[in-house]
């Protein structure tokens, strides 16, 4: 797809909108070539034959052109640069959809998926709309009336965003008892907000008793300040869940005791695919309990345990247990206190995640050693990685060497976040080198707050400005000189919305290393520095 980007960008720089016919044909040819060329995606989803590829490429180009032209007619901007951007984004988006769809032999399955999605919406009973409020018994009678209709087809219910007192819960109890045999999904998140603890626990117990024995695939108990008492109040429901596929316990006050209670009460997590524990006070002991669940969750695809106060010991326990989850596609461990050793432990499990597409490892105190271990592991695994977030880990230019080699290997990245580290110019230039070639699906890069100066900022801008569909470069909060700011803005002059704000940049920002060199009379001119840094090489071994 690199050749598509280069050729397309070149043509568009000559004539903006509308593109000449030869340019449109060229784009079709390039897309066709990419559809029939083996790649990581084709190995996963299948390779199109030439006839299918040509047909899809023509349709994509026509749809992208129509969308861009409609925009240009409604809001002409003189040179047509905004229409070109839409043309590029739509082409890139639709092309990725076709690549992931694979050969047309999968069409029947796609239709089936769409039909199932429509049926799921039709079978969902949801009272969460509108403003958050307490509901009385009378209001519950009216709200839940559709569930009392004989022969209704509701298989999923959502009582979120409504606070049930005892009267309302008793109304719901008889209704739930009558339909629980048909339910496969239950959302009771944020259903006792503002209630006294004793009443809230009693309401939970009523719901739990009414739903006991349901064969649920989806259960959401988030935002209920459960703690151990709340978890045990739902005990009769949890004890009967053997086929859960999705479990959400977000913002529930899950302490180490509560985490142990969850582990104790749920009899099986063998079919679990999604497990979310975000924003709790789990700690190391609680993480150890969650780790026991992970060891039995071999089908897990999406694990979120962010902002849970997990330190080194808990981080190591989670990291080692995740090695059992070979189907993992999304991993979110942000905002914990893992440290270097837990990062190294996690790196050993990453080799098991061949299908990993999103990894969020920001604010884990990884430092260079932990970040290098993870980067080296990711480079050899997760060939289809799309999101890499390692912000706020005190990564310096030393760690950037391994990180850049990993990034260079991840050609399907869409989002790269390395904000709030200590990369400086040396590290930023290594990252710029890693993303300048290929990476045709990359659309967001964040290297804000990294003590980057003019040289690093300029090369980062040059690395992304010509990528089709690129949406955002954030280099705010750095030490870029006024001249450097002007240069970067000039690079993005035809795409001003792509460059993020620079209002927190500090041209006079202090760099202790540079202060020391200045005392020794060894400060270099920024252009001379850039010239030397350009010679940096990414270590691929």
Short mmCIF file of C-alpha atoms in Angstrom, two decimals:
data_model
loop_
_atom_site.label_atom_id
_atom_site.label_comp_id
_atom_site.label_asym_id
_atom_site.label_seq_id
_atom_site.Cartn_x
_atom_site.Cartn_y
_atom_site.Cartn_z
CA UNK A 1 0.00 0.00 0.00
CA UNK A 2 3.05 2.24 0.24
CA UNK A 3 3.10 2.75 -3.53
CA UNK A 4 -0.57 3.71 -3.42
CA UNK A 5 0.15 6.40 -0.87
CA UNK A 6 3.13 7.84 -2.72
CA UNK A 7 1.60 7.84 -6.19
CA UNK A 8 -1.76 9.11 -5.01
CA UNK A 9 -0.24 11.88 -2.92
CA UNK A 10 1.98 12.94 -5.83
CA UNK A 11 -0.93 13.19 -8.22
CA UNK A 12 -3.03 15.11 -5.74
CA UNK A 13 -0.29 17.63 -5.20
CA UNK A 14 -0.37 18.44 -8.91
CA UNK A 15 -4.15 18.75 -9.24
CA UNK A 16 -6.37 18.80 -6.22
CA UNK A 17 -10.08 18.51 -7.09
CA UNK A 18 -11.56 16.99 -9.08
CA UNK A 19 -8.83 14.46 -9.91
CA UNK A 20 -8.20 13.72 -13.57
CA UNK A 21 -9.45 10.40 -14.94
CA UNK A 22 -5.98 8.87 -15.15
CA UNK A 23 -5.49 9.52 -11.43
CA UNK A 24 -8.74 7.75 -10.62
CA UNK A 25 -7.78 4.79 -12.80
CA UNK A 26 -4.35 4.68 -11.20
CA UNK A 27 -5.92 4.43 -7.74
CA UNK A 28 -8.12 1.53 -8.93
CA UNK A 29 -5.07 -0.25 -10.33
CA UNK A 30 -3.08 0.22 -7.14
CA UNK A 31 -5.91 -1.04 -4.95
CA UNK A 32 -6.40 -4.04 -7.22
CA UNK A 33 -2.71 -4.88 -6.93
CA UNK A 34 -2.87 -4.70 -3.15
CA UNK A 35 -5.94 -6.93 -3.04
CA UNK A 36 -4.17 -9.71 -4.96
CA UNK A 37 -0.77 -9.38 -3.26
CA UNK A 38 -0.12 -11.73 -0.30
CA UNK A 39 0.17 -9.94 3.06
CA UNK A 40 -0.40 -10.47 6.77
CA UNK A 41 -4.08 -9.61 6.30
CA UNK A 42 -4.55 -11.98 3.35
CA UNK A 43 -2.99 -14.81 5.33
CA UNK A 44 -5.58 -14.19 8.01
CA UNK A 45 -8.68 -13.36 5.94
CA UNK A 46 -7.90 -14.86 2.52
CA UNK A 47 -6.63 -13.50 -0.80
CA UNK A 48 -8.96 -12.06 -3.45
CA UNK A 49 -8.72 -13.25 -7.04
CA UNK A 50 -8.11 -10.66 -9.75
CA UNK A 51 -11.72 -10.42 -10.88
CA UNK A 52 -13.00 -9.82 -7.36
CA UNK A 53 -10.19 -7.36 -6.68
CA UNK A 54 -10.93 -5.25 -9.77
CA UNK A 55 -14.65 -5.17 -9.02
CA UNK A 56 -14.12 -4.13 -5.39
CA UNK A 57 -11.49 -1.54 -6.30
CA UNK A 58 -13.83 0.14 -8.82
CA UNK A 59 -16.67 0.26 -6.31
CA UNK A 60 -14.42 1.70 -3.63
CA UNK A 61 -13.10 4.42 -5.90
CA UNK A 62 -16.61 5.37 -7.07
CA UNK A 63 -17.96 5.56 -3.51
CA UNK A 64 -14.98 7.57 -2.28
CA UNK A 65 -15.21 9.94 -5.23
CA UNK A 66 -18.95 10.46 -4.70
CA UNK A 67 -18.48 11.24 -1.00
CA UNK A 68 -15.66 13.69 -1.67
CA UNK A 69 -17.43 15.36 -4.56
CA UNK A 70 -20.61 15.83 -2.54
CA UNK A 71 -18.57 17.49 0.19
CA UNK A 72 -16.82 19.74 -2.32
CA UNK A 73 -20.09 20.86 -3.91
CA UNK A 74 -21.62 21.71 -0.54
CA UNK A 75 -18.54 23.36 0.91
CA UNK A 76 -15.99 24.32 -1.76
CA UNK A 77 -12.68 25.38 -0.20
CA UNK A 78 -10.87 26.84 -3.19
CA UNK A 79 -8.08 24.36 -3.84
CA UNK A 80 -10.18 21.30 -3.00
CA UNK A 81 -7.74 19.97 -0.41
CA UNK A 82 -10.52 18.94 1.99
CA UNK A 83 -12.21 16.95 -0.77
CA UNK A 84 -8.91 15.22 -1.52
CA UNK A 85 -8.60 14.31 2.16
CA UNK A 86 -12.09 12.79 2.21
CA UNK A 87 -11.37 10.92 -1.05
CA UNK A 88 -8.23 9.47 0.50
CA UNK A 89 -9.81 8.60 3.86
CA UNK A 90 -12.83 6.90 2.28
CA UNK A 91 -10.65 4.92 -0.12
CA UNK A 92 -8.40 3.77 2.71
CA UNK A 93 -11.31 2.89 5.01
CA UNK A 94 -13.25 0.94 2.38
CA UNK A 95 -10.12 -0.83 1.19
CA UNK A 96 -9.37 -2.05 4.71
CA UNK A 97 -12.95 -3.33 5.02
CA UNK A 98 -12.55 -5.39 1.85
CA UNK A 99 -9.16 -6.74 2.96
CA UNK A 100 -10.63 -7.86 6.27
CA UNK A 101 -13.73 -9.23 4.57
CA UNK A 102 -11.63 -11.50 2.39
CA UNK A 103 -12.89 -13.40 -0.67
CA UNK A 104 -16.57 -13.20 -1.53
CA UNK A 105 -17.13 -16.76 -0.43
CA UNK A 106 -17.58 -15.17 3.00
CA UNK A 107 -20.56 -13.08 1.88
CA UNK A 108 -23.14 -15.50 3.23
CA UNK A 109 -21.51 -15.36 6.64
CA UNK A 110 -21.49 -11.55 6.48
CA UNK A 111 -25.20 -11.47 5.74
CA UNK A 112 -25.78 -13.86 8.62
CA UNK A 113 -23.78 -11.57 10.95
CA UNK A 114 -25.81 -8.53 9.88
CA UNK A 115 -29.05 -10.44 10.39
CA UNK A 116 -27.94 -11.58 13.82
CA UNK A 117 -27.00 -8.01 14.74
CA UNK A 118 -30.42 -6.74 13.68
CA UNK A 119 -32.11 -9.50 15.64
CA UNK A 120 -30.05 -8.65 18.72
CA UNK A 121 -31.27 -5.05 18.60
CA UNK A 122 -34.88 -6.18 18.15
CA UNK A 123 -34.56 -8.57 21.12
CA UNK A 124 -33.09 -5.98 23.51
CA UNK A 125 -35.32 -4.33 26.10
CA UNK A 126 -33.59 -1.14 27.25
CA UNK A 127 -34.82 1.50 29.73
CA UNK A 128 -31.45 3.26 30.11
CA UNK A 129 -32.34 6.19 27.83
CA UNK A 130 -33.07 9.63 29.19
CA UNK A 131 -31.73 11.21 32.34
CA UNK A 132 -30.50 9.23 35.32
CA UNK A 133 -33.23 9.02 37.96
CA UNK A 134 -34.86 7.14 40.80
CA UNK A 135 -37.93 5.11 39.81
CA UNK A 136 -40.89 4.23 41.99
CA UNK A 137 -42.94 1.06 41.96
CA UNK A 138 -45.62 2.70 39.79
CA UNK A 139 -43.03 3.95 37.32
CA UNK A 140 -41.46 0.50 37.19
CA UNK A 141 -44.88 -1.02 36.38
CA UNK A 142 -45.19 1.31 33.40
CA UNK A 143 -41.59 1.06 32.21
CA UNK A 144 -41.46 -2.73 32.35
CA UNK A 145 -44.91 -3.34 30.86
CA UNK A 146 -43.54 -4.64 27.49
CA UNK A 147 -41.79 -7.46 29.34
CA UNK A 148 -45.18 -8.70 30.64
CA UNK A 149 -46.58 -9.22 27.14
CA UNK A 150 -47.07 -12.99 26.65
CA UNK A 151 -44.74 -14.46 24.05
CA UNK A 152 -42.41 -11.44 23.91
CA UNK A 153 -39.09 -12.14 22.22
CA UNK A 154 -36.76 -10.18 24.51
CA UNK A 155 -33.55 -12.07 25.23
CA UNK A 156 -31.52 -9.16 26.62
CA UNK A 157 -32.52 -6.55 29.18
CA UNK A 158 -30.84 -3.30 30.24
CA UNK A 159 -31.97 -1.65 33.50
CA UNK A 160 -28.97 0.70 33.59
CA UNK A 161 -29.20 4.39 34.49
CA UNK A 162 -32.36 3.89 36.59
CA UNK A 163 -32.07 3.64 40.37
CA UNK A 164 -34.32 0.89 41.75
CA UNK A 165 -35.64 1.11 45.29
CA UNK A 166 -37.36 -1.79 47.04
CA UNK A 167 -40.80 -1.06 45.57
CA UNK A 168 -39.48 -0.93 42.01
CA UNK A 169 -37.30 -4.01 42.57
CA UNK A 170 -40.27 -6.05 43.76
CA UNK A 171 -42.20 -5.03 40.64
CA UNK A 172 -39.25 -6.15 38.50
CA UNK A 173 -38.87 -9.39 40.48
CA UNK A 174 -42.08 -11.06 39.31
CA UNK A 175 -41.46 -9.97 35.72
CA UNK A 176 -37.90 -11.30 35.73
CA UNK A 177 -39.05 -14.61 37.18
CA UNK A 178 -41.49 -14.98 34.27
CA UNK A 179 -38.93 -14.35 31.51
CA UNK A 180 -35.62 -15.50 32.95
CA UNK A 181 -35.69 -18.71 30.96
CA UNK A 182 -35.38 -16.73 27.70
CA UNK A 183 -32.70 -14.27 28.84
CA UNK A 184 -29.14 -14.49 27.54
CA UNK A 185 -27.96 -10.98 28.46
CA UNK A 186 -28.55 -8.83 31.56
CA UNK A 187 -27.29 -5.27 32.18
CA UNK A 188 -27.83 -4.11 35.76
CA UNK A 189 -25.11 -1.48 35.71
CA UNK A 190 -25.77 1.70 37.72
CA UNK A 191 -29.12 0.38 38.97
CA UNK A 192 -28.96 1.40 42.67
CA UNK A 193 -27.27 4.81 42.44
CA UNK A 194 -27.90 7.06 45.44
CA UNK A 195 -29.61 4.39 47.53
CA UNK A 196 -28.57 3.68 51.14
CA UNK A 197 -26.25 0.68 51.36
CA UNK A 198 -28.78 -1.53 53.14
CA UNK A 199 -31.47 -0.85 50.55
CA UNK A 200 -29.05 -1.21 47.63
CA UNK A 201 -27.88 -4.61 48.93
CA UNK A 202 -31.46 -5.77 49.35
CA UNK A 203 -32.33 -4.68 45.79
CA UNK A 204 -29.31 -6.57 44.48
CA UNK A 205 -30.43 -9.64 46.38
CA UNK A 206 -33.93 -9.40 44.85
CA UNK A 207 -32.51 -9.20 41.34
CA UNK A 208 -30.08 -12.02 42.08
CA UNK A 209 -32.80 -14.35 43.36
CA UNK A 210 -35.12 -13.54 40.44
CA UNK A 211 -32.41 -14.24 37.87
CA UNK A 212 -30.89 -17.28 39.57
CA UNK A 213 -30.49 -20.09 37.04
CA UNK A 214 -30.42 -17.89 33.94
CA UNK A 215 -28.07 -19.17 31.28
CA UNK A 216 -26.45 -15.83 30.54
CA UNK A 217 -23.77 -15.11 27.99
CA UNK A 218 -23.58 -11.39 28.92
CA UNK A 219 -23.64 -9.86 32.42
CA UNK A 220 -22.89 -6.24 33.33
CA UNK A 221 -22.88 -5.23 37.01
CA UNK A 222 -20.73 -2.09 36.62
CA UNK A 223 -21.06 1.23 38.46
CA UNK A 224 -22.83 -0.18 41.50
CA UNK A 225 -20.17 0.33 44.22
CA UNK A 226 -20.47 -3.38 44.96
CA UNK A 227 -17.50 -4.14 47.16
CA UNK A 228 -17.47 -7.61 48.66
CA UNK A 229 -20.99 -7.17 50.13
CA UNK A 230 -22.42 -6.29 46.73
CA UNK A 231 -20.67 -9.16 44.98
CA UNK A 232 -22.08 -11.59 47.54
CA UNK A 233 -25.54 -9.97 47.25
CA UNK A 234 -25.45 -11.13 43.61
CA UNK A 235 -24.13 -14.52 44.73
CA UNK A 236 -27.18 -16.64 43.80
CA UNK A 237 -27.04 -15.27 40.26
CA UNK A 238 -23.26 -15.60 39.92
CA UNK A 239 -23.17 -19.17 41.25
CA UNK A 240 -25.37 -20.38 38.38
CA UNK A 241 -23.34 -18.87 35.55
CA UNK A 242 -21.48 -21.56 33.62
CA UNK A 243 -21.51 -20.20 30.05
CA UNK A 244 -20.72 -16.49 30.52
CA UNK A 245 -18.96 -14.96 27.52
CA UNK A 246 -18.86 -11.32 28.71
CA UNK A 247 -18.52 -10.05 32.29
CA UNK A 248 -18.24 -6.36 33.21
CA UNK A 249 -17.36 -5.22 36.76
CA UNK A 250 -16.24 -1.66 36.03
CA UNK A 251 -16.08 1.00 38.77
CA UNK A 252 -17.51 -1.37 41.36
CA UNK A 253 -15.20 -0.91 44.33
CA UNK A 254 -13.74 -4.35 43.68
CA UNK A 255 -11.29 -4.75 46.56
CA UNK A 256 -9.07 -7.77 47.06
CA UNK A 257 -11.87 -9.40 49.12
CA UNK A 258 -14.43 -8.62 46.42
CA UNK A 259 -12.14 -10.01 43.71
CA UNK A 260 -11.73 -13.23 45.70
CA UNK A 261 -15.52 -13.40 46.06
CA UNK A 262 -16.01 -13.10 42.29
CA UNK A 263 -13.48 -15.86 41.73
CA UNK A 264 -15.15 -18.03 44.37
CA UNK A 265 -18.75 -17.53 43.20
CA UNK A 266 -18.52 -17.91 39.41
CA UNK A 267 -18.27 -21.66 38.77
CA UNK A 268 -16.75 -21.50 35.29
CA UNK A 269 -15.05 -18.98 33.02
CA UNK A 270 -14.14 -21.48 30.33
CA UNK A 271 -16.31 -19.72 27.73
CA UNK A 272 -15.43 -16.16 28.81
CA UNK A 273 -14.34 -13.89 25.95
CA UNK A 274 -14.59 -10.42 27.57
CA UNK A 275 -13.57 -9.56 31.15
CA UNK A 276 -13.45 -5.92 32.31
CA UNK A 277 -12.33 -4.80 35.79
CA UNK A 278 -11.55 -1.11 35.05
CA UNK A 279 -11.33 1.50 37.83
CA UNK A 280 -11.39 -0.60 40.98
CA UNK A 281 -9.19 -0.90 44.08
CA UNK A 282 -8.18 -4.48 43.45
CA UNK A 283 -4.54 -4.31 44.55
CA UNK A 284 -2.01 -7.12 44.39
CA UNK A 285 -4.05 -9.68 46.33
CA UNK A 286 -7.13 -8.98 44.24
CA UNK A 287 -5.03 -9.31 41.09
CA UNK A 288 -3.90 -12.72 42.28
CA UNK A 289 -7.57 -13.79 42.49
CA UNK A 290 -8.28 -12.43 39.01
CA UNK A 291 -5.21 -14.29 37.77
CA UNK A 292 -6.82 -17.55 38.90
CA UNK A 293 -9.84 -16.72 36.74
CA UNK A 294 -7.57 -15.96 33.79
CA UNK A 295 -5.91 -19.35 34.03
CA UNK A 296 -9.28 -20.96 33.27
CA UNK A 297 -10.31 -18.44 30.59
CA UNK A 298 -8.61 -19.96 27.58
CA UNK A 299 -11.00 -18.31 25.08
CA UNK A 300 -10.54 -14.79 26.45
CA UNK A 301 -10.27 -12.16 23.70
CA UNK A 302 -10.63 -8.85 25.56
CA UNK A 303 -9.13 -8.23 29.03
CA UNK A 304 -9.27 -4.88 30.79
CA UNK A 305 -7.76 -4.41 34.24
CA UNK A 306 -6.84 -0.73 34.08
CA UNK A 307 -6.72 1.72 37.01
CA UNK A 308 -6.95 -1.07 39.59
CA UNK A 309 -4.02 -0.20 41.93
CA UNK A 310 -2.11 -3.32 40.95
CA UNK A 311 1.59 -3.27 41.82
CA UNK A 312 4.58 -5.48 41.08
CA UNK A 313 3.39 -8.75 42.63
CA UNK A 314 -0.11 -8.50 41.19
CA UNK A 315 1.28 -7.42 37.84
CA UNK A 316 3.52 -10.48 37.67
CA UNK A 317 0.59 -12.73 38.63
CA UNK A 318 -1.63 -11.27 35.91
CA UNK A 319 1.19 -11.38 33.36
CA UNK A 320 1.92 -15.05 33.97
CA UNK A 321 -1.76 -16.01 33.97
CA UNK A 322 -2.36 -14.21 30.68
CA UNK A 323 -0.05 -16.71 29.05
CA UNK A 324 -3.04 -19.10 29.12
CA UNK A 325 -5.14 -16.73 27.00
CA UNK A 326 -3.82 -17.43 23.51
CA UNK A 327 -6.92 -15.96 21.81
CA UNK A 328 -6.39 -12.49 23.28
CA UNK A 329 -7.09 -9.65 20.83
CA UNK A 330 -7.32 -6.63 23.16
CA UNK A 331 -5.25 -6.07 26.32
CA UNK A 332 -5.70 -3.01 28.55
CA UNK A 333 -3.60 -2.78 31.73
CA UNK A 334 -3.23 1.01 31.83
CA UNK A 335 -2.64 3.06 34.95
CA UNK A 336 -1.24 0.51 37.37
CA UNK A 337 2.05 0.29 39.27
CA UNK A 338 3.61 -2.73 37.58
CA UNK A 339 7.21 -1.62 37.36
CA UNK A 340 10.04 -3.13 35.33
CA UNK A 341 9.81 -6.73 36.57
CA UNK A 342 6.10 -7.03 35.82
CA UNK A 343 6.74 -5.58 32.36
CA UNK A 344 9.38 -8.24 31.72
CA UNK A 345 7.01 -10.95 32.98
CA UNK A 346 4.30 -9.70 30.63
CA UNK A 347 6.73 -9.73 27.70
CA UNK A 348 7.13 -13.49 28.13
CA UNK A 349 3.37 -14.00 27.73
CA UNK A 350 3.04 -11.74 24.69
CA UNK A 351 4.49 -14.41 22.43
CA UNK A 352 1.24 -16.37 22.91
CA UNK A 353 -0.93 -13.58 21.46
CA UNK A 354 -0.77 -14.12 17.71
CA UNK A 355 -4.12 -12.38 17.19
CA UNK A 356 -3.47 -9.32 19.38
CA UNK A 357 -4.72 -6.12 17.69
CA UNK A 358 -4.83 -3.58 20.55
CA UNK A 359 -2.47 -3.22 23.51
CA UNK A 360 -2.71 -0.46 26.13
CA UNK A 361 0.29 -0.39 28.49
CA UNK A 362 0.49 3.27 29.46
CA UNK A 363 1.42 4.53 32.94
CA UNK A 364 2.84 1.24 34.21
CA UNK A 365 6.28 2.50 35.37
CA UNK A 366 7.95 0.29 32.78
CA UNK A 367 11.06 2.45 32.20
CA UNK A 368 13.48 1.52 29.42
CA UNK A 369 14.12 -2.05 30.54
CA UNK A 370 10.47 -3.03 30.77
CA UNK A 371 9.55 -1.18 27.57
CA UNK A 372 12.41 -2.82 25.66
CA UNK A 373 11.37 -6.30 26.79
CA UNK A 374 7.78 -5.67 25.69
CA UNK A 375 8.80 -4.09 22.39
CA UNK A 376 11.09 -7.00 21.54
CA UNK A 377 8.30 -9.48 22.32
CA UNK A 378 5.70 -7.57 20.32
CA UNK A 379 8.06 -7.36 17.34
CA UNK A 380 8.07 -11.16 17.13
CA UNK A 381 4.32 -11.60 17.77
CA UNK A 382 0.99 -9.85 17.08
CA UNK A 383 1.49 -9.38 13.31
CA UNK A 384 -1.83 -7.54 12.95
CA UNK A 385 -1.33 -5.07 15.83
CA UNK A 386 -3.38 -1.90 15.23
CA UNK A 387 -3.10 0.07 18.50
CA UNK A 388 0.06 0.50 20.59
CA UNK A 389 -0.16 2.67 23.71
CA UNK A 390 2.92 2.97 25.94
CA UNK A 391 2.51 6.54 27.18
CA UNK A 392 3.84 7.72 30.53
CA UNK A 393 6.48 5.04 31.13
CA UNK A 394 9.71 7.08 31.44
CA UNK A 395 10.99 5.70 28.15
CA UNK A 396 14.14 7.46 26.91
CA UNK A 397 16.02 7.38 23.62
CA UNK A 398 17.68 4.19 24.85
CA UNK A 399 14.35 2.38 24.95
CA UNK A 400 13.26 4.01 21.69
CA UNK A 401 15.72 1.88 19.74
CA UNK A 402 13.87 -1.39 20.48
CA UNK A 403 10.52 0.37 20.34
CA UNK A 404 11.16 1.77 16.87
CA UNK A 405 12.18 -1.67 15.56
CA UNK A 406 8.89 -3.05 16.89
CA UNK A 407 6.90 -0.21 15.33
CA UNK A 408 8.61 -0.66 11.97
CA UNK A 409 7.46 -4.31 11.95
CA UNK A 410 3.83 -3.42 12.76
CA UNK A 411 2.60 -2.30 9.36
CA UNK A 412 -1.09 -2.35 10.33
CA UNK A 413 -0.82 0.19 13.14
CA UNK A 414 -3.60 2.77 13.16
CA UNK A 415 -2.86 4.45 16.50
CA UNK A 416 0.50 5.04 18.22
CA UNK A 417 0.64 6.71 21.64
CA UNK A 418 4.03 7.40 23.25
CA UNK A 419 3.06 10.62 25.05
CA UNK A 420 4.60 11.72 28.35
CA UNK A 421 7.87 9.87 28.03
CA UNK A 422 11.46 11.21 27.76
CA UNK A 423 12.25 10.39 24.14
CA UNK A 424 13.74 13.80 23.25
CA UNK A 425 14.94 14.42 19.68
CA UNK A 426 17.00 11.25 19.45
CA UNK A 427 14.08 9.00 20.33
CA UNK A 428 11.56 11.01 18.30
CA UNK A 429 13.68 10.71 15.17
CA UNK A 430 13.96 6.95 15.61
CA UNK A 431 10.17 6.75 15.83
CA UNK A 432 9.82 9.00 12.77
CA UNK A 433 12.14 6.72 10.80
CA UNK A 434 10.08 3.70 11.87
CA UNK A 435 6.79 5.09 10.57
CA UNK A 436 7.88 7.07 7.51
CA UNK A 437 7.71 4.11 5.09
CA UNK A 438 4.61 1.95 4.79
CA UNK A 439 2.17 2.16 7.71
CA UNK A 440 -0.60 3.09 5.28
CA UNK A 441 -3.34 2.65 7.88
CA UNK A 442 -1.71 4.86 10.51
CA UNK A 443 -4.00 7.75 11.39
CA UNK A 444 -3.04 8.95 14.90
CA UNK A 445 0.38 9.57 16.48
CA UNK A 446 0.89 11.13 19.92
CA UNK A 447 4.37 12.10 21.09
CA UNK A 448 3.31 15.02 23.25
CA UNK A 449 5.36 15.93 26.34
CA UNK A 450 8.62 14.23 25.37
CA UNK A 451 11.10 17.13 25.54
CA UNK A 452 11.25 17.10 21.73
CA UNK A 453 12.81 20.08 19.98
CA UNK A 454 12.80 21.41 16.44
CA UNK A 455 14.62 18.54 14.73
CA UNK A 456 12.45 15.77 16.13
CA UNK A 457 9.21 17.69 15.54
CA UNK A 458 10.08 18.41 11.92
CA UNK A 459 10.96 14.81 11.09
CA UNK A 460 7.82 13.48 12.80
CA UNK A 461 5.71 15.88 10.76
CA UNK A 462 7.43 14.88 7.53
CA UNK A 463 6.96 11.19 8.36
CA UNK A 464 3.15 11.36 8.56
CA UNK A 465 1.97 14.30 6.46
CA UNK A 466 1.66 12.32 3.22
CA UNK A 467 -0.12 9.29 4.64
CA UNK A 468 -3.58 8.75 3.19
CA UNK A 469 -6.27 9.11 5.84
CA UNK A 470 -3.92 10.39 8.53
CA UNK A 471 -5.97 12.27 11.15
CA UNK A 472 -3.86 13.58 14.03
CA UNK A 473 -0.28 14.33 15.06
CA UNK A 474 0.04 15.51 18.66
CA UNK A 475 3.43 17.00 19.55
CA UNK A 476 2.16 19.52 22.09
CA UNK A 477 3.92 20.09 25.41
CA UNK A 478 7.43 19.81 23.95
CA UNK A 479 10.40 22.21 23.65
CA UNK A 480 10.03 23.22 20.00
CA UNK A 481 11.49 26.60 19.05
CA UNK A 482 9.35 29.27 17.40
CA UNK A 483 11.13 28.57 14.11
CA UNK A 484 10.39 24.87 14.54
CA UNK A 485 6.71 25.60 15.14
CA UNK A 486 6.58 27.62 11.95
CA UNK A 487 8.24 24.79 10.01
CA UNK A 488 5.81 22.18 11.28
CA UNK A 489 2.81 24.38 10.53
CA UNK A 490 4.15 24.95 7.03
CA UNK A 491 4.44 21.17 6.49
CA UNK A 492 0.74 20.85 7.36
CA UNK A 493 -0.40 24.03 5.62
CA UNK A 494 -2.84 22.15 3.37
CA UNK A 495 -4.02 19.93 6.27
CA UNK A 496 -4.17 22.25 9.28
CA UNK A 497 -6.72 20.12 11.16
CA UNK A 498 -4.34 17.16 11.19
CA UNK A 499 -1.76 18.98 13.34
CA UNK A 500 -2.84 19.11 16.97
CA UNK A 501 -2.66 22.18 19.20
CA UNK A 502 0.73 23.58 20.15
CA UNK A 503 -0.42 25.93 22.89
CA UNK A 504 1.45 24.07 25.64
CA UNK A 505 4.76 23.98 23.80
CA UNK A 506 7.63 25.67 25.67
CA UNK A 507 10.39 27.00 23.37
CA UNK A 508 12.45 27.80 26.44
CA UNK A 509 11.97 24.36 27.99
CA UNK A 510 14.84 23.22 30.16
CA UNK A 511 16.78 20.06 29.43
CA UNK A 512 19.17 19.12 32.23
CA UNK A 513 21.47 17.25 29.88
CA UNK A 514 21.70 20.25 27.58
CA UNK A 515 22.31 22.55 30.55
CA UNK A 516 25.26 20.39 31.51
CA UNK A 517 26.65 20.47 27.99
CA UNK A 518 26.19 24.24 27.84
CA UNK A 519 28.35 24.61 30.95
CA UNK A 520 31.04 22.66 29.13
CA UNK A 521 30.70 24.88 26.07
CA UNK A 522 29.45 21.99 23.97
CA UNK A 523 26.00 23.09 22.78
CA UNK A 524 25.32 22.32 19.13
CA UNK A 525 23.24 24.24 16.64
CA UNK A 526 19.83 22.59 16.10
CA UNK A 527 20.44 22.07 12.39
CA UNK A 528 23.78 20.43 13.15
CA UNK A 529 22.08 18.27 15.76
CA UNK A 530 19.42 17.20 13.27
CA UNK A 531 22.08 16.29 10.74
CA UNK A 532 23.77 14.02 13.25
CA UNK A 533 20.54 12.49 14.54
CA UNK A 534 19.39 11.64 11.01
CA UNK A 535 22.18 9.09 10.95
CA UNK A 536 20.61 7.10 13.77
CA UNK A 537 19.77 3.55 12.76
CA UNK A 538 16.95 1.36 13.98
CA UNK A 539 18.25 -1.92 15.34
CA UNK A 540 16.28 -4.73 13.74
CA UNK A 541 18.01 -7.54 15.60
#
